[in-house]
XYZ file of C-alpha atoms in Angstrom:
330
model
C 85.380 98.808 241.305
C 87.784 100.961 243.422
C 87.415 98.574 246.359
C 88.891 95.629 244.408
C 91.454 97.397 242.197
C 94.793 97.025 243.928
C 96.806 98.788 241.217
C 96.485 99.843 237.587
C 99.195 101.325 235.395
C 100.601 101.442 231.880
C 104.209 100.336 231.462
C 105.899 101.988 228.498
C 109.394 100.863 227.525
C 109.791 99.344 230.984
C 108.712 102.490 232.857
C 105.499 103.044 234.785
C 103.194 105.756 233.505
C 99.742 106.688 234.740
C 97.153 106.190 232.047
C 93.433 106.909 231.678
C 91.149 105.678 234.464
C 88.932 103.885 231.953
C 90.233 100.405 231.154
C 89.254 100.602 227.496
C 91.028 103.925 226.960
C 94.090 102.717 228.858
C 94.240 99.529 226.805
C 93.834 101.462 223.539
C 96.645 103.788 224.611
C 98.912 100.842 225.460
C 98.217 99.220 222.095
C 98.685 102.463 220.200
C 102.168 103.002 221.571
C 104.881 100.411 220.974
C 106.563 98.610 223.854
C 103.614 99.281 226.194
C 101.172 97.178 228.165
C 98.530 97.654 230.834
C 98.752 95.827 234.188
C 95.601 95.681 236.325
C 95.631 94.050 239.765
C 92.393 92.931 241.454
C 91.636 91.400 244.848
C 88.709 88.980 245.235
C 86.292 90.726 242.842
C 82.639 89.790 242.674
C 80.927 88.877 239.407
C 79.429 92.365 239.096
C 82.755 94.043 239.845
C 84.577 91.863 237.326
C 82.021 92.382 234.555
C 83.668 95.583 233.318
C 87.081 93.928 233.154
C 85.578 90.974 231.291
C 84.006 93.160 228.623
C 86.923 95.574 228.191
C 89.582 92.858 227.852
C 87.331 90.369 226.049
C 88.087 87.572 228.515
C 86.709 84.082 227.967
C 83.665 83.230 230.145
C 85.147 79.938 231.324
C 88.349 81.634 232.489
C 86.318 84.368 234.174
C 84.261 81.741 236.006
C 87.430 80.082 237.271
C 88.887 83.414 238.351
C 85.780 84.334 240.319
C 85.095 81.005 242.012
C 88.732 80.228 242.822
C 89.524 76.801 244.347
C 91.337 75.843 241.147
C 94.361 73.647 240.582
C 97.460 75.289 239.076
C 96.980 75.193 235.325
C 97.522 76.903 231.994
C 94.651 77.500 229.570
C 94.719 79.043 226.097
C 91.782 81.143 224.924
C 91.224 83.420 221.979
C 92.993 86.667 222.758
C 94.391 85.701 226.171
C 96.397 83.240 228.208
C 94.962 82.118 231.556
C 97.310 80.894 234.300
C 96.385 79.736 237.811
C 99.013 79.701 240.567
C 98.747 78.770 244.248
C 101.133 80.742 246.486
C 101.935 79.113 249.822
C 102.997 80.411 253.222
C 104.113 78.498 256.313
C 103.274 79.502 259.867
C 106.173 78.118 261.881
C 104.403 78.692 265.215
C 101.239 76.825 264.237
C 103.030 74.401 261.847
C 100.456 75.018 259.124
C 100.735 75.539 255.366
C 98.310 78.115 253.964
C 97.578 78.415 250.255
C 96.124 81.308 248.315
C 95.169 81.602 244.651
C 96.518 83.839 241.960
C 95.097 84.077 238.435
C 96.738 85.857 235.513
C 95.155 86.864 232.219
C 97.907 87.651 229.716
C 97.135 89.255 226.363
C 98.955 91.109 223.606
C 99.135 94.378 225.563
C 97.694 93.648 228.985
C 98.051 91.629 232.188
C 95.154 91.199 234.614
C 95.961 89.595 237.969
C 93.250 88.353 240.339
C 94.235 87.463 243.904
C 92.308 85.309 246.386
C 93.446 84.756 249.950
C 96.722 85.784 251.526
C 100.352 85.048 250.809
C 100.433 86.529 247.312
C 103.800 88.025 246.271
C 102.203 90.400 243.727
C 102.999 93.611 245.603
C 106.663 92.689 245.955
C 106.835 91.526 242.336
C 105.386 94.773 240.991
C 107.680 96.850 243.187
C 110.736 94.856 242.118
C 109.861 94.972 238.429
C 109.358 98.731 238.530
C 113.005 98.969 239.607
C 114.052 96.666 236.760
C 112.835 98.355 233.555
C 115.087 96.158 231.436
C 112.901 93.194 232.487
C 109.586 95.001 232.004
C 110.602 95.893 228.440
C 109.838 92.277 227.523
C 106.130 93.017 227.924
C 103.362 90.984 229.582
C 105.487 87.826 229.483
C 107.930 89.461 231.895
C 105.150 89.898 234.456
C 104.060 86.287 234.027
C 107.644 85.107 234.487
C 108.275 87.305 237.536
C 105.076 86.155 239.264
C 105.787 82.478 238.532
C 109.352 82.900 239.743
C 108.200 84.555 242.994
C 105.610 81.841 243.672
C 108.151 79.060 243.062
C 110.657 80.852 245.311
C 107.979 80.695 248.014
C 107.736 76.950 247.422
C 111.483 76.597 247.941
C 111.412 78.645 251.144
C 108.452 76.727 252.577
C 110.069 73.390 251.665
C 113.202 74.456 253.562
C 111.162 75.435 256.631
C 109.274 72.138 256.498
C 112.575 70.282 256.309
C 113.895 72.044 259.414
C 110.736 71.317 261.402
C 110.768 67.716 260.246
C 114.339 67.293 261.494
C 113.209 68.514 264.923
C 110.294 66.082 264.898
C 112.574 63.256 263.790
C 115.018 64.005 266.622
C 112.158 63.898 269.104
C 110.859 60.574 267.801
C 114.271 58.919 268.058
C 115.268 60.597 271.330
C 116.309 58.142 274.109
C 113.159 58.880 276.110
C 110.999 58.707 272.980
C 109.169 61.985 273.632
C 105.486 62.152 274.438
C 104.189 59.034 272.677
C 100.590 60.159 273.123
C 101.021 63.148 270.809
C 103.857 62.223 268.443
C 101.698 60.097 266.129
C 99.084 62.848 265.790
C 101.820 65.420 265.163
C 103.353 63.260 262.424
C 99.946 62.835 260.792
C 99.244 66.572 261.036
C 102.654 67.335 259.526
C 101.929 64.902 256.709
C 98.717 66.794 255.946
C 100.689 70.040 255.682
C 103.113 68.437 253.237
C 100.134 67.156 251.236
C 98.692 70.690 251.134
C 102.041 71.940 249.869
C 102.217 69.258 247.167
C 98.691 70.096 245.983
C 99.929 73.603 245.260
C 103.322 72.816 243.747
C 103.047 69.491 241.917
C 100.338 70.433 239.326
C 102.357 73.510 238.319
C 105.031 71.348 236.672
C 103.003 70.814 233.483
C 102.186 74.541 232.915
C 105.850 75.468 233.482
C 106.897 72.843 230.955
C 104.488 74.292 228.382
C 105.639 77.867 229.025
C 109.257 76.775 228.583
C 108.425 75.236 225.212
C 107.383 76.737 221.913
C 103.901 77.521 220.671
C 102.423 79.355 223.675
C 100.831 82.664 222.615
C 102.080 85.902 224.198
C 105.262 84.162 225.393
C 108.093 85.100 222.994
C 110.902 82.689 222.299
C 113.425 84.835 224.168
C 111.385 84.307 227.369
C 111.423 80.518 227.237
C 114.838 80.051 228.965
C 113.549 82.034 231.946
C 110.551 79.751 232.316
C 112.863 76.739 232.029
C 114.821 78.139 234.968
C 111.601 78.500 236.976
C 110.719 74.924 236.013
C 114.080 73.697 237.347
C 113.475 75.429 240.674
C 109.969 73.972 240.791
C 111.331 70.472 240.154
C 113.685 70.804 243.113
C 110.836 72.010 245.342
C 108.624 69.108 244.233
C 111.426 66.595 244.814
C 111.980 68.061 248.268
C 108.251 67.766 249.083
C 108.167 64.198 247.805
C 111.178 63.351 249.961
C 109.498 64.921 252.991
C 106.390 62.840 252.405
C 108.381 59.599 252.155
C 110.444 60.470 255.222
C 107.289 61.224 257.212
C 105.886 57.817 256.298
C 109.145 56.181 257.402
C 109.175 58.154 260.655
C 105.564 57.177 261.377
C 106.373 53.507 260.710
C 109.441 53.724 262.940
C 107.411 55.386 265.696
C 104.734 52.691 265.528
C 107.457 50.041 265.643
C 108.930 51.763 268.692
C 105.527 51.745 270.335
C 105.184 48.020 269.630
C 108.636 47.278 271.077
C 107.872 49.373 274.143
C 104.543 47.611 274.669
C 106.266 44.218 274.387
C 108.868 45.363 276.902
C 106.142 46.535 279.275
C 104.310 43.228 278.913
C 107.497 41.297 279.735
C 108.030 43.391 282.847
C 104.431 42.870 283.928
C 104.744 39.129 283.293
C 107.991 38.951 285.259
C 106.538 40.720 288.289
C 103.391 38.609 288.057
C 105.521 35.439 288.061
C 107.461 36.609 291.122
C 104.198 37.387 292.900
C 102.648 34.046 291.905
C 105.300 31.858 293.574
C 104.830 33.077 297.182
C 101.092 33.279 296.587
C 101.036 29.630 295.542
C 103.079 28.497 298.558
C 101.002 30.573 300.973
C 97.870 29.174 299.393
C 99.014 25.614 299.968
C 99.749 26.301 303.621
C 96.456 28.106 303.932
C 94.528 24.900 303.248
C 95.154 23.753 306.890
C 95.960 20.107 306.228
C 96.582 18.073 309.382
C 99.347 15.841 308.092
C 101.988 18.494 307.232
C 104.856 17.535 309.482
C 106.609 20.951 309.335
C 103.564 22.687 310.815
C 104.493 21.311 314.260
C 108.151 22.266 313.911
C 109.437 25.597 315.305
C 111.401 26.226 312.110
C 108.429 25.593 309.765
C 107.231 29.158 309.389
C 110.726 30.735 308.937
C 111.614 27.987 306.471
C 108.513 28.635 304.364
C 109.176 32.372 304.314
C 112.830 31.749 303.440
C 111.871 29.439 300.580
C 109.441 32.032 299.176
C 112.038 34.804 299.422
C 114.683 32.595 297.840
C 112.472 31.661 294.897
C 111.485 35.288 294.324
C 115.144 36.342 294.447
C 116.093 33.582 291.995
C 113.309 34.585 289.591
C 114.328 38.249 289.812
C 117.934 37.371 288.907
C 116.715 35.171 286.048
C 114.439 37.834 284.545
C 117.095 40.507 285.037
C 119.676 38.426 283.202
C 117.304 37.885 280.278
C 116.431 41.575 280.004
C 112.854 41.326 281.195
C 113.447 43.722 284.082
């Protein structure tokens, strides 16, 4: 177990105290003393490593299975003796333009909180450190930890949404730049960006329903005085989801505009090709007629015949060039 236990402590009246190493003894001590709870943090435990935690805290097998396998959607489940919450923290690599999601599970009981982390990007360390400097918040018990973790994860959503918005503005400027950017890569970049927004929405959108339930009445281990805090988190989450939805719509519009630009450019290129082909066809046709070597072509015996033919070809080409130029084909 030491390899997966990130931290373990009893919080009494909002202050951290070191308790017994045995989970059962620590939990009994937290329950025996008022205003106390045990917070255990784990990182990617195996089934064997998590077995002791399961037995000591009497966790439901279905919740334990979800916590071990990961790859869960954000959700809230109620079991006898505990509350099970799944969150998906997100991080954004600005250099690689990729959204990375982790998974964070919380078991909340009457006098305990068990957090299980999978992947990177979890704000648990910062949350614990911040809460230990805010004993007035920790005095509210396990619900305060649940609120602080949810608040930190949603704050990450807001930050990532802002970074995505900035990068999208740069991409939009490139698409609508006078030169149009590198058309060979813009479409693939838009599609890749859309996939990152989709990854973000998979993490943030399903969390709306659990936040709504936590902000309402009837959820065990969440006292009524904590509900306004979860409503505040829900408001922040709504703004992040609206921002992600707007990004997705804007990306679709940008992709459509880019494809329309490509179509207009291709039409313009085809008109230019057609114009030059027409100008090349006229002298080719005249030269072809003279190349047939007919006997009865009276100008063939005249000294001005050749210069006249060349002058006619040049004049027609010049006239066609002016015509196409005036109509915007060249």
